[in-house]
CSV table of C-alpha atoms in Angstrom, one decimal:
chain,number,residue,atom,x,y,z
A,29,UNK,CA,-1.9,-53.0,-14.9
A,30,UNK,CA,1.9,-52.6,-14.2
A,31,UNK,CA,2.4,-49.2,-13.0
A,32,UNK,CA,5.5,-47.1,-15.0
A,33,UNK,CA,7.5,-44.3,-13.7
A,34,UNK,CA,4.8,-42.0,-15.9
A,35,UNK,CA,2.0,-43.4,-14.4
A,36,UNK,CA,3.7,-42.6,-10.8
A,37,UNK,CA,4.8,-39.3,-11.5
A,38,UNK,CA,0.9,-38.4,-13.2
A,39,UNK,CA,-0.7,-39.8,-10.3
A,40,UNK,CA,-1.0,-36.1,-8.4
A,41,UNK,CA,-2.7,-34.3,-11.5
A,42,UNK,CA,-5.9,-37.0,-11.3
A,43,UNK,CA,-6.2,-36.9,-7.4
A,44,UNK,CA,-10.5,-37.0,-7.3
A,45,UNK,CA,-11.9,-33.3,-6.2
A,46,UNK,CA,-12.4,-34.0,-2.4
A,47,UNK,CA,-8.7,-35.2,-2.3
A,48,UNK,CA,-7.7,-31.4,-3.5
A,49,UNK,CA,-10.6,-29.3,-2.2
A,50,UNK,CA,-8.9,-30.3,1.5
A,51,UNK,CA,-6.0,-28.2,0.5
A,52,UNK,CA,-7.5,-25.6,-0.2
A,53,UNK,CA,-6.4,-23.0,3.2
A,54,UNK,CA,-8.4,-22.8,6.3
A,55,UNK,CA,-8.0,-21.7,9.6
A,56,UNK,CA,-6.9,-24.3,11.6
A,57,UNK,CA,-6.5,-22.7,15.3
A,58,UNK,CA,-8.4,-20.2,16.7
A,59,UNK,CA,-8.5,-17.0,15.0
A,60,UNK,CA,-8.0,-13.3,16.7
A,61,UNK,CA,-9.8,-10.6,16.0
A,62,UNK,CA,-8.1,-7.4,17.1
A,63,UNK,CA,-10.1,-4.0,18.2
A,64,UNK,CA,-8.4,-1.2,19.1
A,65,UNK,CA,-11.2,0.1,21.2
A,66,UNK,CA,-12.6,-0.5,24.5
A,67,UNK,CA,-15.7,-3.4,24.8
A,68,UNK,CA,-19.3,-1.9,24.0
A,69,UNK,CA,-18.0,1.2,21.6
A,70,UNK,CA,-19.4,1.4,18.2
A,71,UNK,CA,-16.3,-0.3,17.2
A,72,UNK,CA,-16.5,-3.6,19.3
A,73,UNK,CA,-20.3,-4.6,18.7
A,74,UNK,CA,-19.5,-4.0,14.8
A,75,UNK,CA,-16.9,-6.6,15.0
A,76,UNK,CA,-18.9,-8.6,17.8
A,77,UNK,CA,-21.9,-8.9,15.5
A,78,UNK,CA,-20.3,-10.1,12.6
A,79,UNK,CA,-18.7,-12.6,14.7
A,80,UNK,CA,-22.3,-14.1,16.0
A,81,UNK,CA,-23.4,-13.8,12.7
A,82,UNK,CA,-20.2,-15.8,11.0
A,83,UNK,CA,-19.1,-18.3,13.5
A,84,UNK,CA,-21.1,-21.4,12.0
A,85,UNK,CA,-19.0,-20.8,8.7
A,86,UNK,CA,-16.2,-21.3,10.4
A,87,UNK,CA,-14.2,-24.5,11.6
A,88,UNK,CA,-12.3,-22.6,14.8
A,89,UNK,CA,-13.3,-20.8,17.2
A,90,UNK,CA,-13.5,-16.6,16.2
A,91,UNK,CA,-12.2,-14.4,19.4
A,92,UNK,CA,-12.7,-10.7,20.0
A,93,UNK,CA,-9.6,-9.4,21.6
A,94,UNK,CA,-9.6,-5.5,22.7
A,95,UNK,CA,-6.8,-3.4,22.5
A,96,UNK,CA,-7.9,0.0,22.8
A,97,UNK,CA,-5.5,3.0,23.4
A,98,UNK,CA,-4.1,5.7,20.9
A,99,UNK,CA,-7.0,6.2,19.0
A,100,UNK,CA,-6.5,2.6,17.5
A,101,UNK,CA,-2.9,2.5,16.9
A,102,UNK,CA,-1.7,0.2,19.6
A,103,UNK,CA,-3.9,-2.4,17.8
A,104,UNK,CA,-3.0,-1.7,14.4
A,105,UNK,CA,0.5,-2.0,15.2
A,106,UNK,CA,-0.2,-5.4,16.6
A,107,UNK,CA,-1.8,-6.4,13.6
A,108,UNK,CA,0.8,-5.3,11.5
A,109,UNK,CA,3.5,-7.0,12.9
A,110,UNK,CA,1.5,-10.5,13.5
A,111,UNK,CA,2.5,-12.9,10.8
A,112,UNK,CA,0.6,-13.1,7.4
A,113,UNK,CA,-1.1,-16.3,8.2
A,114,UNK,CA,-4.7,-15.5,8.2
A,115,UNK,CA,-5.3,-16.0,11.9
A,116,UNK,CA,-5.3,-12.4,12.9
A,117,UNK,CA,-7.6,-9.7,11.5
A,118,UNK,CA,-7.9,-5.9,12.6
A,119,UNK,CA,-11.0,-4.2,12.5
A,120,UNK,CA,-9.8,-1.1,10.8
A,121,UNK,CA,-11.0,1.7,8.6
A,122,UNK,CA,-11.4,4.5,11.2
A,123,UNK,CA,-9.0,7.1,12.3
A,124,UNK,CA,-6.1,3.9,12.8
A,125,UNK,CA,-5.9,4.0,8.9
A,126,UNK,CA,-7.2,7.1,7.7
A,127,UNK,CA,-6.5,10.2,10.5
A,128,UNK,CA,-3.7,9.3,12.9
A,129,UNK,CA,-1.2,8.7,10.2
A,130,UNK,CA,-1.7,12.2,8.6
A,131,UNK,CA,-0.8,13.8,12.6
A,132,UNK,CA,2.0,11.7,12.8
A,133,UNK,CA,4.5,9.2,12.6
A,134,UNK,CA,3.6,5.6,14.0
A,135,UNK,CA,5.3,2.2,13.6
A,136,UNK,CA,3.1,1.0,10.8
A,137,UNK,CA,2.5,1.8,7.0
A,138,UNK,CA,-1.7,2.1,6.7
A,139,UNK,CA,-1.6,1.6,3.1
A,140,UNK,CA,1.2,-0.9,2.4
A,141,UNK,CA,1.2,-2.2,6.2
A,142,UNK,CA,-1.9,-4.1,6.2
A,143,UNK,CA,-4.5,-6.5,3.6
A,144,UNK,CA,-7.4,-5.7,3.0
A,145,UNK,CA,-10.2,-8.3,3.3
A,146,UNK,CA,-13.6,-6.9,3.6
A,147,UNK,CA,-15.6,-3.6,4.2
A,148,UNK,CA,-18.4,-4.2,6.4
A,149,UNK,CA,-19.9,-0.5,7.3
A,150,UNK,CA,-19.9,2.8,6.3
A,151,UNK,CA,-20.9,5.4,8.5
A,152,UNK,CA,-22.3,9.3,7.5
A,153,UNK,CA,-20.6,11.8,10.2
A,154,UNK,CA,-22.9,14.6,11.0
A,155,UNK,CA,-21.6,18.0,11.6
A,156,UNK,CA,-24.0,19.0,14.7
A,157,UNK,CA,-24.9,21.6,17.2
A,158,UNK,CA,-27.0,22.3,19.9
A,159,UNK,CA,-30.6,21.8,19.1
A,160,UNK,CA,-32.8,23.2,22.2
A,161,UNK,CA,-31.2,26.6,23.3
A,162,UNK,CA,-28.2,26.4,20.6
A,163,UNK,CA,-27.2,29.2,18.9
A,164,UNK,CA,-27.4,28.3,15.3
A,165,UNK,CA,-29.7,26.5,12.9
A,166,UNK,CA,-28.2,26.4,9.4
A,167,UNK,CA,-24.6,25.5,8.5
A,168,UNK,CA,-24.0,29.0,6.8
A,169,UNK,CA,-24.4,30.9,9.9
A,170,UNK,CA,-22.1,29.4,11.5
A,171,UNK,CA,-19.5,29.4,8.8
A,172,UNK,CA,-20.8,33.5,8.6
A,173,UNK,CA,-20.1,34.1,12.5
A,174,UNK,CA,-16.4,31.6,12.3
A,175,UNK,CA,-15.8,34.1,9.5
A,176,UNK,CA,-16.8,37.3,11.4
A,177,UNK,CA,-14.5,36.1,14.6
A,178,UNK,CA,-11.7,33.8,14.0
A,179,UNK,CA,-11.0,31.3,16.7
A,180,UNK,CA,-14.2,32.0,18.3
A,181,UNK,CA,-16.5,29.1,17.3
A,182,UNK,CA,-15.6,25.8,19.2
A,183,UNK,CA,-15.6,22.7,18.1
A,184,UNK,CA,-14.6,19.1,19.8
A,185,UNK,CA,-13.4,16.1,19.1
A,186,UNK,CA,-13.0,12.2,20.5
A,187,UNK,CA,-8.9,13.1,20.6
A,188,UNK,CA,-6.2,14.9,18.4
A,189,UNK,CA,-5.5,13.2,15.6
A,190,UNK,CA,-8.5,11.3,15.4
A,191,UNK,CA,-11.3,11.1,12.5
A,192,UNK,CA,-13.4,13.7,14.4
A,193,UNK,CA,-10.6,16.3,14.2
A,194,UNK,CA,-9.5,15.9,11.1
A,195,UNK,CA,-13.2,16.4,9.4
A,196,UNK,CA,-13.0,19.8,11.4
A,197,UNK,CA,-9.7,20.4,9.8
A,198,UNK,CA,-10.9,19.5,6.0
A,199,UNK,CA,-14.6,21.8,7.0
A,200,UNK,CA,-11.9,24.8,7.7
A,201,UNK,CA,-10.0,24.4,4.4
A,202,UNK,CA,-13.1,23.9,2.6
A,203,UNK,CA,-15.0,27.0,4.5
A,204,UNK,CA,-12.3,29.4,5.1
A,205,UNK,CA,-12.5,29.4,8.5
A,206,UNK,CA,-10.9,29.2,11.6
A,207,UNK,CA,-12.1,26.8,14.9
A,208,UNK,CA,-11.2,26.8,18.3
A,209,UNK,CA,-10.2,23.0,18.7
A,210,UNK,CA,-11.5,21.6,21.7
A,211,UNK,CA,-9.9,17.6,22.3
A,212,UNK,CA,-11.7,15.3,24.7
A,213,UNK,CA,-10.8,11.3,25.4
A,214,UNK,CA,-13.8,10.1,23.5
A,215,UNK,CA,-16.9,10.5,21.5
A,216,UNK,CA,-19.4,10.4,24.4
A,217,UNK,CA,-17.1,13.0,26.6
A,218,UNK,CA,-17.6,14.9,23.5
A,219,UNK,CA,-21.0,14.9,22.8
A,220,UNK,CA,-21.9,15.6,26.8
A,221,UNK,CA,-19.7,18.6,26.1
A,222,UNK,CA,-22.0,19.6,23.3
A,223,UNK,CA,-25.6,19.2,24.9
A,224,UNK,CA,-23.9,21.4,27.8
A,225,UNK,CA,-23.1,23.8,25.4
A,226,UNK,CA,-19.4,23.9,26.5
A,227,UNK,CA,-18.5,23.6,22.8
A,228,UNK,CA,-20.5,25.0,19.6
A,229,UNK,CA,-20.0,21.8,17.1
A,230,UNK,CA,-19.0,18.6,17.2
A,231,UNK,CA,-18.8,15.9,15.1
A,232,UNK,CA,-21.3,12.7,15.3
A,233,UNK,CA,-21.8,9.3,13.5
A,234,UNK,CA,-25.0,8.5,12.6
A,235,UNK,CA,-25.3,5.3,14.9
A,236,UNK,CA,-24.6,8.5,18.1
A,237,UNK,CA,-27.9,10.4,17.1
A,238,UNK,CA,-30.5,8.2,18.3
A,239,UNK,CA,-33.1,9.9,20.0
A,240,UNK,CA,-30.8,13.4,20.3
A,241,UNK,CA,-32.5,14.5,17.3
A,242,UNK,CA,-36.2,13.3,18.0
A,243,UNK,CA,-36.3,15.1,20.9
A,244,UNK,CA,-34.2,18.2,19.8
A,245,UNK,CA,-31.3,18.4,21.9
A,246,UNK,CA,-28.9,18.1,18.4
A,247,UNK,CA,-29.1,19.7,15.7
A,248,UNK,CA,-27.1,17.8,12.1
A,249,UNK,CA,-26.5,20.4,10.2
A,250,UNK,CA,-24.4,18.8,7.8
A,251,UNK,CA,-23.4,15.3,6.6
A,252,UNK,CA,-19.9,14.4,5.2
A,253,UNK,CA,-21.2,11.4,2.5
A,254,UNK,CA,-21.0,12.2,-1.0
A,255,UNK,CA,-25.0,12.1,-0.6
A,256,UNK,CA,-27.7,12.7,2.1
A,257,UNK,CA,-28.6,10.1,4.7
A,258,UNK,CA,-31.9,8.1,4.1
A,259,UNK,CA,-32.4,8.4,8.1
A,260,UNK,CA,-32.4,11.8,8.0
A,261,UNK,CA,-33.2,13.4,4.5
A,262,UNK,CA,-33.4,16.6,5.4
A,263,UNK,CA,-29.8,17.1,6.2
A,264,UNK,CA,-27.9,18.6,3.5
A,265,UNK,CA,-24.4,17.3,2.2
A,266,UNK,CA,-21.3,19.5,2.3
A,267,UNK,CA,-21.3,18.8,-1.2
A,268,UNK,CA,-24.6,20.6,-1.8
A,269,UNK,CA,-23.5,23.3,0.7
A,270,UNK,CA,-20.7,24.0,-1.5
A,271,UNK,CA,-17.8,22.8,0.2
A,272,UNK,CA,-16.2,19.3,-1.9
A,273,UNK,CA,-15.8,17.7,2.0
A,274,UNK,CA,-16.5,13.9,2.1
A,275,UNK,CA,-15.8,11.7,4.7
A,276,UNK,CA,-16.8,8.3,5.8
A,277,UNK,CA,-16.2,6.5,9.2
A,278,UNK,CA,-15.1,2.8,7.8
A,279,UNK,CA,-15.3,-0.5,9.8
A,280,UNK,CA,-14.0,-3.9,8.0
A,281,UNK,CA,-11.5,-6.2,8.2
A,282,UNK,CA,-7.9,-6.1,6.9
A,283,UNK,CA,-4.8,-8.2,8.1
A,284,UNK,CA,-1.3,-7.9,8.6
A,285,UNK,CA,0.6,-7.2,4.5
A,286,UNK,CA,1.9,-10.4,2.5
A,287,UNK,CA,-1.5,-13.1,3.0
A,288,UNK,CA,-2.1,-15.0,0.2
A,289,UNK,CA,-4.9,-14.6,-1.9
A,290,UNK,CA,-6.3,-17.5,-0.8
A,291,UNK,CA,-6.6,-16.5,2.7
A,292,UNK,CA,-8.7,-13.3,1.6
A,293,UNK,CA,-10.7,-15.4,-1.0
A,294,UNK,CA,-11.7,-17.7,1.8
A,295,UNK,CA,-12.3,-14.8,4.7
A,296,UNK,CA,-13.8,-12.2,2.4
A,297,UNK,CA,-16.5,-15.0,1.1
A,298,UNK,CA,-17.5,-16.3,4.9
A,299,UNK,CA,-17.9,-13.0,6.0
A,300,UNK,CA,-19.8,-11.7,3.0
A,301,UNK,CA,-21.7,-14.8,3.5
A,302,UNK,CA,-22.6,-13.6,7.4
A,303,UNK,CA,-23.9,-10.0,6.0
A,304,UNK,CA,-26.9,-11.8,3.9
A,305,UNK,CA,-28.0,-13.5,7.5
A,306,UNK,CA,-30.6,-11.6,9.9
A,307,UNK,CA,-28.3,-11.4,13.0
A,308,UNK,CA,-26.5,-8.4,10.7
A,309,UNK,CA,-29.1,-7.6,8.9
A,310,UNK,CA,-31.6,-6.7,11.7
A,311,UNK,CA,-28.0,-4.6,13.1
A,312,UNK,CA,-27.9,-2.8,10.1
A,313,UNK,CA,-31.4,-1.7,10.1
A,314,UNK,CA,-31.2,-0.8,13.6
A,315,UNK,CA,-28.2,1.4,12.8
A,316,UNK,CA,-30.0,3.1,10.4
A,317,UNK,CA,-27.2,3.2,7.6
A,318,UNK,CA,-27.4,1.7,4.2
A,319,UNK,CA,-25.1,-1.0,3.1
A,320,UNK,CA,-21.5,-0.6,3.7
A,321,UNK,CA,-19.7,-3.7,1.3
A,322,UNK,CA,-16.9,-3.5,-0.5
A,323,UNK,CA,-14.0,-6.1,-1.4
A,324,UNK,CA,-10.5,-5.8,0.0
A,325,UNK,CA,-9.1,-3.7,-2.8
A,326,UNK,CA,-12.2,-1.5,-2.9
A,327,UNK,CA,-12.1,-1.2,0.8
A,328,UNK,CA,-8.1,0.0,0.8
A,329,UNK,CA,-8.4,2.3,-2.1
A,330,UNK,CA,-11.2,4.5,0.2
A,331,UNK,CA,-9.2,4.2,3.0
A,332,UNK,CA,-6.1,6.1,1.0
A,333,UNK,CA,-8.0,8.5,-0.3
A,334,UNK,CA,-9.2,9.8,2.7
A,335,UNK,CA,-6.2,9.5,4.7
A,336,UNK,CA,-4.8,11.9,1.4
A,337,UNK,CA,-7.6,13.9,1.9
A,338,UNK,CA,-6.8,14.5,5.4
A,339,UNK,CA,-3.0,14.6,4.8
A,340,UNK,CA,-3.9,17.3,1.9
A,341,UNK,CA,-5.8,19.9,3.7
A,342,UNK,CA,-3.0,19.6,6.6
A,343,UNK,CA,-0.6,20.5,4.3
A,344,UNK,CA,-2.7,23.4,3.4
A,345,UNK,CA,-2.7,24.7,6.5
């Protein structure tokens, strides 16, 4: 058959489907995945896991790269200002994107500064005190004996600014109370601090409690999640204490604002794919918590609102 100039120029729109499934996007160098914590925090085996439980959906290599400092933000900014290519991610969701940026200024926007690809977990934060030799039981006498002396009930934190200060600062507005903030550089300086009794509260994810409970040293006496924990049913909500508090510590992935749809289609699918395999399934029962999904948009939406929440009950004070 003699070819025409229509036959030329209609020659693209009948390429056979293996011809056009190969441009479809894919990585196609090693891809970065930023943490903006230190190796072997909560943080890094998250993203560490995943990784194992991903990597054979993927055609490159998938590197963990810390970058811990400022609560987070160091990394973020990082993030933000890589190019929107799809070859580096940011495991984000805690106090990077939802508590620092209600403190204070920093160099990136963490709702229009980022995309959102994936939600992977959400942790319950427990509101706990000394167990063996501790001076309170329930949540309302503490909130009684705050009320009673203002500024004389501690509580501590992983750092100002950070997720575990800010639920102290939202329990105040929602309690009428007053705290004695205590700051230390991390969660486990902070939770030391409590079993000494050098602080009366402090704030801990579920994943921290372990045996602490079992054997009584903590006490939860509240959880921040809009319902109880199924690892520990017998801890109350705010909610059902009557203060409207809720507050979940978020891990996922999100990369820097301006990637096409078709790099989130393609990472959000591999790595939903890598939740449904036993390497993170056999994590997620050993962490106790139930199932933290949600797609990109889902995923940002939560983030703002508690990063409002936060920024709202600042303003209040």
């Amino acid at each position: 058959m003699r070819l025409t100039r229509r036959h030329l120029l209609a020659a693209p729109l009948i390429l056979p489907v293996s011809a056009r499934a190969q441009t479809a996007w894919q990585p196609t160098r090693p891809m970065q995945l930023i943490v903006g914590f230190a190796p072997g925090g909560g943080t890094d085996i998250i993203a560490r896991t995943i990784v194992e439980a991903v990597t054979p959906n993927f055609p490159v290599p998938l590197v963990v790269v810390n970058r811990p400092g400022a609560g987070g933000a160091i990394a973020a900014e990082q993030v933000a200002r890589t190019a929107p290519d799809g070859h580096t991610l940011l495991m984000a969701g805690g106090s990077e994107s939802t508590s620092l940026p209600a403190h204070r200024d920093l160099p990136y926007d963490p709702k229009r500064g980022f995309t959102a690809v994936i939600r992977l977990t959400k942790n319950a934060h427990f509101i706990c005190t000394r167990g063996r030799g501790g001076k309170y039981t329930t949540l309302a006498q503490v909130i009684e004996a705050a009320k009673a002396n203002r500024g004389g009930i501690t509580h501590g934190s992983s750092g100002v600014g950070t997720l575990s200060h800010s639920i102290f600062i939202m329990f105040e507005r929602a309690t009428g109370t007053e705290l004695l903030h205590v700051p230390y550089t991390g969660g486990g300086p902070q939770q030391q601090a409590l079993l000494a009794g050098q602080i009366d509260l402090a704030v801990q994810a579920s994943d921290e409690l372990g045996g602490l409970v079992a054997s009584g040293d903590m006490l939860p006496l509240a959880v921040t999640t809009a319902e109880r924990h199924p690892a520990y049913p017998n801890v109350p909500t705010m909610r059902e204490l009557g203060s409207d508090l809720v507050a979940e510590n978020m891990k996922g992935w999100v990369g820097p604002a301006g990637m096409t749809e078709e790099m989130t289609g393609y990472l959000h699918d591999r790595f939903r794919q890598g939740m449904a395999t036993p390497t993170w399934r056999r994590f997620m029962e050993r962490a106790g918590d139930p199932d933290g999904y949600a797609n990109g948009p889902t995923f940002q939406r939560d983030m703002d609102t508690l990063l409002d929440a936060i920024r709202g009950a600042l303003r209040r004070g």
